[in-house]
Amino acid sequence: MHYFQYKDGHLHAEDIPVADLVREYGTPLYIYSATTLKRHFKAFDSAFEGIHHLTCYSVKANSNLSLLKILAKEGAGTDIVSGGELFRALRAGVPRNKIVYSGVGKKAVEIQEALLADILMFNVESRQELERINAIAADLDKVARISLRINPDVDPKTHPYISTGLKENKFGLSRPDALETYALAKSLPNVDPIGMDCHIGSQLTKLSPFLEALDRLKAFHGQLLEMGIKIKYLDLGGGLGITYNEEEPPHPEDLGRALVESLKGMDVTLILEPGRVIAGNTGILVAEVQYTKTNEDKTFVIVDAAMNDLVRPSLYGSYHRIAPVKEGNGEQMTADVVGPICESGDFLAKNRTFPKVAQGDLLAAFSAGAYGFVMSSQYNSRPRAAEIMVEGDKHVLIRKREVYNDLVELEEEGLSLIDELQK
Ligand code: LLP
């Protein structure tokens, strides 16, 4: 469910015609719907109403400060994976005691920053990381609250690049290693093992992998109790999929019902780290058709958004629905929708049939709110797109369009130093 609908033949973001926003801000343009965002958060969060829980939105999906601020006001915590995400979460007003820190490669300085911020918990992914956290916490005279990320070896049945809970993935600790590492954690003075964590993958469209992972964690929990470790938090990660095309992922309510049922009798606070299901259908990317052409028997629609703006189709072969901003007369075309970047891998859609467009028309790529802007780059020296947040008939610019100066600003100093180097 989202608030990007056609009214009188024109695509609207809530109550605002998308074409009006383009007139003001140009293309490529990311447009988000605040009402959709809040609705998705509420639908997810309320699915777990029956138990103690904390919904920690996964910042990596979309880290715009304004979007984070809206979610924080709705009561969300955050799942972060870098010092930069911690900085953003705090800047956006996310309470420090609702922040969990995941990721396999936390650097010392990042750990230090998170300890100074006094976040809720580190999700630790290796023995060396645990030892590093303990040492840094000791230096700061603090005790770090931690959980260990367990790799439950469950197949999430999703794209291999975004599967994370199989034993061949780099994430987490195997169950035997995790047991040893919990024993170590118990013996270390500056860490407090208060949780247990896993995340098995992203864009999951079935309930069964979540339940399988939870079953394995529950069995593991029994072993922890035998060791005298009583945890307070069970973090099941994120991963719930959304509909890009014809997928039929479970509704958050189904996930909630199943997990609540399975957790009966366990005295823990459930933490969830949803990203895509909150932000994905909250945003669209709008581009303008620059040219159309037909080579041999293949038609190309060349737009001004490219793989630097939305890399998912190029990187994962992902599907994003593409549709013109102004509804046509019913005539269809089949084409590759491509950007101006000098690689054949630069496409938003391949062999796609959609209402016919011509030079100057606007096209929207749907479901671009998660892993869209955040994965954008300046490749081919293309300034990043602007981002707009709409609510009802009002809107604000939440990130300015980058300008050419943004491309070179950090290189200017080098420009004078390079002459010295070559003297
Ligand atoms: N927690 C952890 C530890 C994660 O690694 C992730 C995503 C999440 C939560 C949020 O998962 P979600 O609810 O969004 O599925 N760039 C890829 C997705 C990568 C996901 C990585 N981890 C894409 O565009 O599909």
PDB file of N, CA, C and O in Angstrom, residues 65-106:
ATOM      1  N   LEU A  65      18.098  12.179   6.817  1.00  0.00           N
ATOM      2  CA  LEU A  65      17.832  12.651   8.182  1.00  0.00           C
ATOM      3  C   LEU A  65      16.345  12.887   8.444  1.00  0.00           C
ATOM      4  O   LEU A  65      15.831  12.560   9.516  1.00  0.00           O
ATOM      5  N   SER A  66      15.668  13.466   7.467  1.00  0.00           N
ATOM      6  CA  SER A  66      14.246  13.793   7.683  1.00  0.00           C
ATOM      7  C   SER A  66      13.408  12.536   7.810  1.00  0.00           C
ATOM      8  O   SER A  66      12.470  12.467   8.616  1.00  0.00           O
ATOM      9  N   LEU A  67      13.751  11.548   6.992  1.00  0.00           N
ATOM     10  CA  LEU A  67      13.033  10.277   7.074  1.00  0.00           C
ATOM     11  C   LEU A  67      13.279   9.632   8.448  1.00  0.00           C
ATOM     12  O   LEU A  67      12.351   9.144   9.108  1.00  0.00           O
ATOM     13  N   LEU A  68      14.522   9.694   8.909  1.00  0.00           N
ATOM     14  CA  LEU A  68      14.836   9.138  10.237  1.00  0.00           C
ATOM     15  C   LEU A  68      14.088   9.892  11.330  1.00  0.00           C
ATOM     16  O   LEU A  68      13.595   9.304  12.290  1.00  0.00           O
ATOM     17  N   LYS A  69      13.994  11.208  11.148  1.00  0.00           N
ATOM     18  CA  LYS A  69      13.321  12.020  12.174  1.00  0.00           C
ATOM     19  C   LYS A  69      11.835  11.651  12.266  1.00  0.00           C
ATOM     20  O   LYS A  69      11.288  11.524  13.370  1.00  0.00           O
ATOM     21  N   ILE A  70      11.216  11.466  11.115  1.00  0.00           N
ATOM     22  CA  ILE A  70       9.792  11.071  11.115  1.00  0.00           C
ATOM     23  C   ILE A  70       9.639   9.739  11.847  1.00  0.00           C
ATOM     24  O   ILE A  70       8.755   9.569  12.697  1.00  0.00           O
ATOM     25  N   LEU A  71      10.517   8.793  11.542  1.00  0.00           N
ATOM     26  CA  LEU A  71      10.399   7.474  12.173  1.00  0.00           C
ATOM     27  C   LEU A  71      10.672   7.555  13.678  1.00  0.00           C
ATOM     28  O   LEU A  71       9.987   6.906  14.473  1.00  0.00           O
ATOM     29  N   ALA A  72      11.669   8.367  14.050  1.00  0.00           N
ATOM     30  CA  ALA A  72      11.979   8.502  15.484  1.00  0.00           C
ATOM     31  C   ALA A  72      10.760   9.050  16.221  1.00  0.00           C
ATOM     32  O   ALA A  72      10.418   8.599  17.316  1.00  0.00           O
ATOM     33  N   LYS A  73      10.072  10.018  15.603  1.00  0.00           N
ATOM     34  CA  LYS A  73       8.870  10.585  16.243  1.00  0.00           C
ATOM     35  C   LYS A  73       7.769   9.546  16.382  1.00  0.00           C
ATOM     36  O   LYS A  73       6.926   9.632  17.271  1.00  0.00           O
ATOM     37  N   GLU A  74       7.772   8.571  15.470  1.00  0.00           N
ATOM     38  CA  GLU A  74       6.774   7.494  15.554  1.00  0.00           C
ATOM     39  C   GLU A  74       7.158   6.455  16.606  1.00  0.00           C
ATOM     40  O   GLU A  74       6.440   5.488  16.815  1.00  0.00           O
ATOM     41  N   GLY A  75       8.350   6.609  17.178  1.00  0.00           N
ATOM     42  CA  GLY A  75       8.771   5.670  18.231  1.00  0.00           C
ATOM     43  C   GLY A  75       9.815   4.663  17.791  1.00  0.00           C
ATOM     44  O   GLY A  75      10.157   3.749  18.557  1.00  0.00           O
ATOM     45  N   ALA A  76      10.326   4.810  16.575  1.00  0.00           N
ATOM     46  CA  ALA A  76      11.295   3.825  16.082  1.00  0.00           C
ATOM     47  C   ALA A  76      12.656   4.004  16.732  1.00  0.00           C
ATOM     48  O   ALA A  76      13.075   5.123  17.037  1.00  0.00           O
ATOM     49  N   GLY A  77      13.353   2.881  16.911  1.00  0.00           N
ATOM     50  CA  GLY A  77      14.778   2.896  17.173  1.00  0.00           C
ATOM     51  C   GLY A  77      15.470   2.674  15.842  1.00  0.00           C
ATOM     52  O   GLY A  77      14.824   2.676  14.786  1.00  0.00           O
ATOM     53  N   THR A  78      16.783   2.475  15.873  1.00  0.00           N
ATOM     54  CA  THR A  78      17.487   2.204  14.617  1.00  0.00           C
ATOM     55  C   THR A  78      18.508   1.087  14.783  1.00  0.00           C
ATOM     56  O   THR A  78      19.104   0.906  15.843  1.00  0.00           O
ATOM     57  N   ASP A  79      18.699   0.394  13.669  1.00  0.00           N
ATOM     58  CA  ASP A  79      19.793  -0.555  13.510  1.00  0.00           C
ATOM     59  C   ASP A  79      20.822   0.152  12.644  1.00  0.00           C
ATOM     60  O   ASP A  79      20.498   0.606  11.546  1.00  0.00           O
ATOM     61  N   ILE A  80      22.043   0.284  13.158  1.00  0.00           N
ATOM     62  CA  ILE A  80      23.096   0.986  12.409  1.00  0.00           C
ATOM     63  C   ILE A  80      24.236   0.016  12.083  1.00  0.00           C
ATOM     64  O   ILE A  80      24.386  -1.014  12.748  1.00  0.00           O
ATOM     65  N   VAL A  81      25.025   0.375  11.077  1.00  0.00           N
ATOM     66  CA  VAL A  81      26.163  -0.485  10.717  1.00  0.00           C
ATOM     67  C   VAL A  81      27.457   0.297  10.505  1.00  0.00           C
ATOM     68  O   VAL A  81      28.411  -0.245   9.953  1.00  0.00           O
ATOM     69  N   SER A  82      27.468   1.554  10.923  1.00  0.00           N
ATOM     70  CA  SER A  82      28.706   2.324  10.754  1.00  0.00           C
ATOM     71  C   SER A  82      28.664   3.542  11.674  1.00  0.00           C
ATOM     72  O   SER A  82      27.594   3.934  12.165  1.00  0.00           O
ATOM     73  N   GLY A  83      29.838   4.146  11.845  1.00  0.00           N
ATOM     74  CA  GLY A  83      29.903   5.390  12.610  1.00  0.00           C
ATOM     75  C   GLY A  83      29.068   6.468  11.937  1.00  0.00           C
ATOM     76  O   GLY A  83      28.424   7.283  12.607  1.00  0.00           O
ATOM     77  N   GLY A  84      29.057   6.454  10.618  1.00  0.00           N
ATOM     78  CA  GLY A  84      28.266   7.442   9.876  1.00  0.00           C
ATOM     79  C   GLY A  84      26.774   7.285  10.163  1.00  0.00           C
ATOM     80  O   GLY A  84      26.047   8.277  10.316  1.00  0.00           O
ATOM     81  N   GLU A  85      26.316   6.039  10.235  1.00  0.00           N
ATOM     82  CA  GLU A  85      24.892   5.830  10.534  1.00  0.00           C
ATOM     83  C   GLU A  85      24.568   6.213  11.977  1.00  0.00           C
ATOM     84  O   GLU A  85      23.474   6.712  12.256  1.00  0.00           O
ATOM     85  N   LEU A  86      25.522   5.993  12.885  1.00  0.00           N
ATOM     86  CA  LEU A  86      25.311   6.437  14.266  1.00  0.00           C
ATOM     87  C   LEU A  86      25.155   7.961  14.293  1.00  0.00           C
ATOM     88  O   LEU A  86      24.235   8.505  14.914  1.00  0.00           O
ATOM     89  N   PHE A  87      26.042   8.636  13.589  1.00  0.00           N
ATOM     90  CA  PHE A  87      26.025  10.098  13.513  1.00  0.00           C
ATOM     91  C   PHE A  87      24.662  10.574  12.983  1.00  0.00           C
ATOM     92  O   PHE A  87      24.034  11.479  13.542  1.00  0.00           O
ATOM     93  N   ARG A  88      24.193   9.937  11.931  1.00  0.00           N
ATOM     94  CA  ARG A  88      22.894  10.314  11.352  1.00  0.00           C
ATOM     95  C   ARG A  88      21.748  10.068  12.333  1.00  0.00           C
ATOM     96  O   ARG A  88      20.869  10.917  12.503  1.00  0.00           O
ATOM     97  N   ALA A  89      21.757   8.875  12.959  1.00  0.00           N
ATOM     98  CA  ALA A  89      20.653   8.519  13.860  1.00  0.00           C
ATOM     99  C   ALA A  89      20.563   9.529  15.006  1.00  0.00           C
ATOM    100  O   ALA A  89      19.480  10.012  15.349  1.00  0.00           O
ATOM    101  N   LEU A  90      21.727   9.870  15.588  1.00  0.00           N
ATOM    102  CA  LEU A  90      21.719  10.815  16.705  1.00  0.00           C
ATOM    103  C   LEU A  90      21.293  12.196  16.224  1.00  0.00           C
ATOM    104  O   LEU A  90      20.492  12.883  16.872  1.00  0.00           O
ATOM    105  N   ARG A  91      21.799  12.588  15.053  1.00  0.00           N
ATOM    106  CA  ARG A  91      21.461  13.901  14.498  1.00  0.00           C
ATOM    107  C   ARG A  91      19.944  14.016  14.239  1.00  0.00           C
ATOM    108  O   ARG A  91      19.347  15.077  14.371  1.00  0.00           O
ATOM    109  N   ALA A  92      19.335  12.885  13.886  1.00  0.00           N
ATOM    110  CA  ALA A  92      17.902  12.899  13.573  1.00  0.00           C
ATOM    111  C   ALA A  92      17.037  12.772  14.832  1.00  0.00           C
ATOM    112  O   ALA A  92      15.817  12.815  14.754  1.00  0.00           O
ATOM    113  N   GLY A  93      17.684  12.587  15.979  1.00  0.00           N
ATOM    114  CA  GLY A  93      16.914  12.543  17.226  1.00  0.00           C
ATOM    115  C   GLY A  93      16.472  11.153  17.660  1.00  0.00           C
ATOM    116  O   GLY A  93      15.550  11.009  18.456  1.00  0.00           O
ATOM    117  N   VAL A  94      17.133  10.120  17.154  1.00  0.00           N
ATOM    118  CA  VAL A  94      16.794   8.767  17.609  1.00  0.00           C
ATOM    119  C   VAL A  94      17.361   8.593  19.022  1.00  0.00           C
ATOM    120  O   VAL A  94      18.541   8.862  19.243  1.00  0.00           O
ATOM    121  N   PRO A  95      16.541   8.158  19.986  1.00  0.00           N
ATOM    122  CA  PRO A  95      17.065   7.992  21.352  1.00  0.00           C
ATOM    123  C   PRO A  95      18.199   6.972  21.367  1.00  0.00           C
ATOM    124  O   PRO A  95      18.099   5.914  20.745  1.00  0.00           O
ATOM    125  N   ARG A  96      19.271   7.295  22.088  1.00  0.00           N
ATOM    126  CA  ARG A  96      20.465   6.440  22.090  1.00  0.00           C
ATOM    127  C   ARG A  96      20.155   5.036  22.609  1.00  0.00           C
ATOM    128  O   ARG A  96      20.760   4.061  22.198  1.00  0.00           O
ATOM    129  N   ASN A  97      19.170   4.952  23.514  1.00  0.00           N
ATOM    130  CA  ASN A  97      18.885   3.628  24.075  1.00  0.00           C
ATOM    131  C   ASN A  97      17.957   2.795  23.197  1.00  0.00           C
ATOM    132  O   ASN A  97      17.454   1.768  23.593  1.00  0.00           O
ATOM    133  N   LYS A  98      17.755   3.289  21.970  1.00  0.00           N
ATOM    134  CA  LYS A  98      17.002   2.486  20.986  1.00  0.00           C
ATOM    135  C   LYS A  98      17.883   2.182  19.772  1.00  0.00           C
ATOM    136  O   LYS A  98      17.385   1.931  18.680  1.00  0.00           O
ATOM    137  N   ILE A  99      19.214   2.284  19.948  1.00  0.00           N
ATOM    138  CA  ILE A  99      20.110   2.057  18.805  1.00  0.00           C
ATOM    139  C   ILE A  99      20.880   0.750  18.999  1.00  0.00           C
ATOM    140  O   ILE A  99      21.523   0.552  20.037  1.00  0.00           O
ATOM    141  N   VAL A 100      20.800  -0.132  18.009  1.00  0.00           N
ATOM    142  CA  VAL A 100      21.634  -1.344  18.023  1.00  0.00           C
ATOM    143  C   VAL A 100      22.616  -1.244  16.865  1.00  0.00           C
ATOM    144  O   VAL A 100      22.305  -0.691  15.806  1.00  0.00           O
ATOM    145  N   TYR A 101      23.803  -1.774  17.080  1.00  0.00           N
ATOM    146  CA  TYR A 101      24.896  -1.610  16.126  1.00  0.00           C
ATOM    147  C   TYR A 101      25.330  -2.977  15.590  1.00  0.00           C
ATOM    148  O   TYR A 101      25.917  -3.777  16.306  1.00  0.00           O
ATOM    149  N   SER A 102      25.025  -3.246  14.317  1.00  0.00           N
ATOM    150  CA  SER A 102      25.373  -4.517  13.672  1.00  0.00           C
ATOM    151  C   SER A 102      26.558  -4.321  12.724  1.00  0.00           C
ATOM    152  O   SER A 102      26.981  -3.191  12.478  1.00  0.00           O
ATOM    153  N   GLY A 103      27.043  -5.414  12.155  1.00  0.00           N
ATOM    154  CA  GLY A 103      28.085  -5.318  11.118  1.00  0.00           C
ATOM    155  C   GLY A 103      29.342  -6.078  11.473  1.00  0.00           C
ATOM    156  O   GLY A 103      29.761  -6.085  12.636  1.00  0.00           O
ATOM    157  N   VAL A 104      29.962  -6.688  10.462  1.00  0.00           N
ATOM    158  CA  VAL A 104      31.121  -7.559  10.714  1.00  0.00           C
ATOM    159  C   VAL A 104      32.428  -6.808  10.925  1.00  0.00           C
ATOM    160  O   VAL A 104      33.395  -7.387  11.397  1.00  0.00           O
ATOM    161  N   GLY A 105      32.482  -5.529  10.559  1.00  0.00           N
ATOM    162  CA  GLY A 105      33.800  -4.884  10.512  1.00  0.00           C
ATOM    163  C   GLY A 105      33.911  -3.592  11.294  1.00  0.00           C
ATOM    164  O   GLY A 105      34.534  -2.645  10.810  1.00  0.00           O
ATOM    165  N   LYS A 106      33.363  -3.558  12.482  1.00  0.00           N
ATOM    166  CA  LYS A 106      33.379  -2.298  13.251  1.00  0.00           C
ATOM    167  C   LYS A 106      34.812  -1.889  13.587  1.00  0.00           C
ATOM    168  O   LYS A 106      35.561  -2.667  14.184  1.00  0.00           O
TER     169      LYS A 106
END
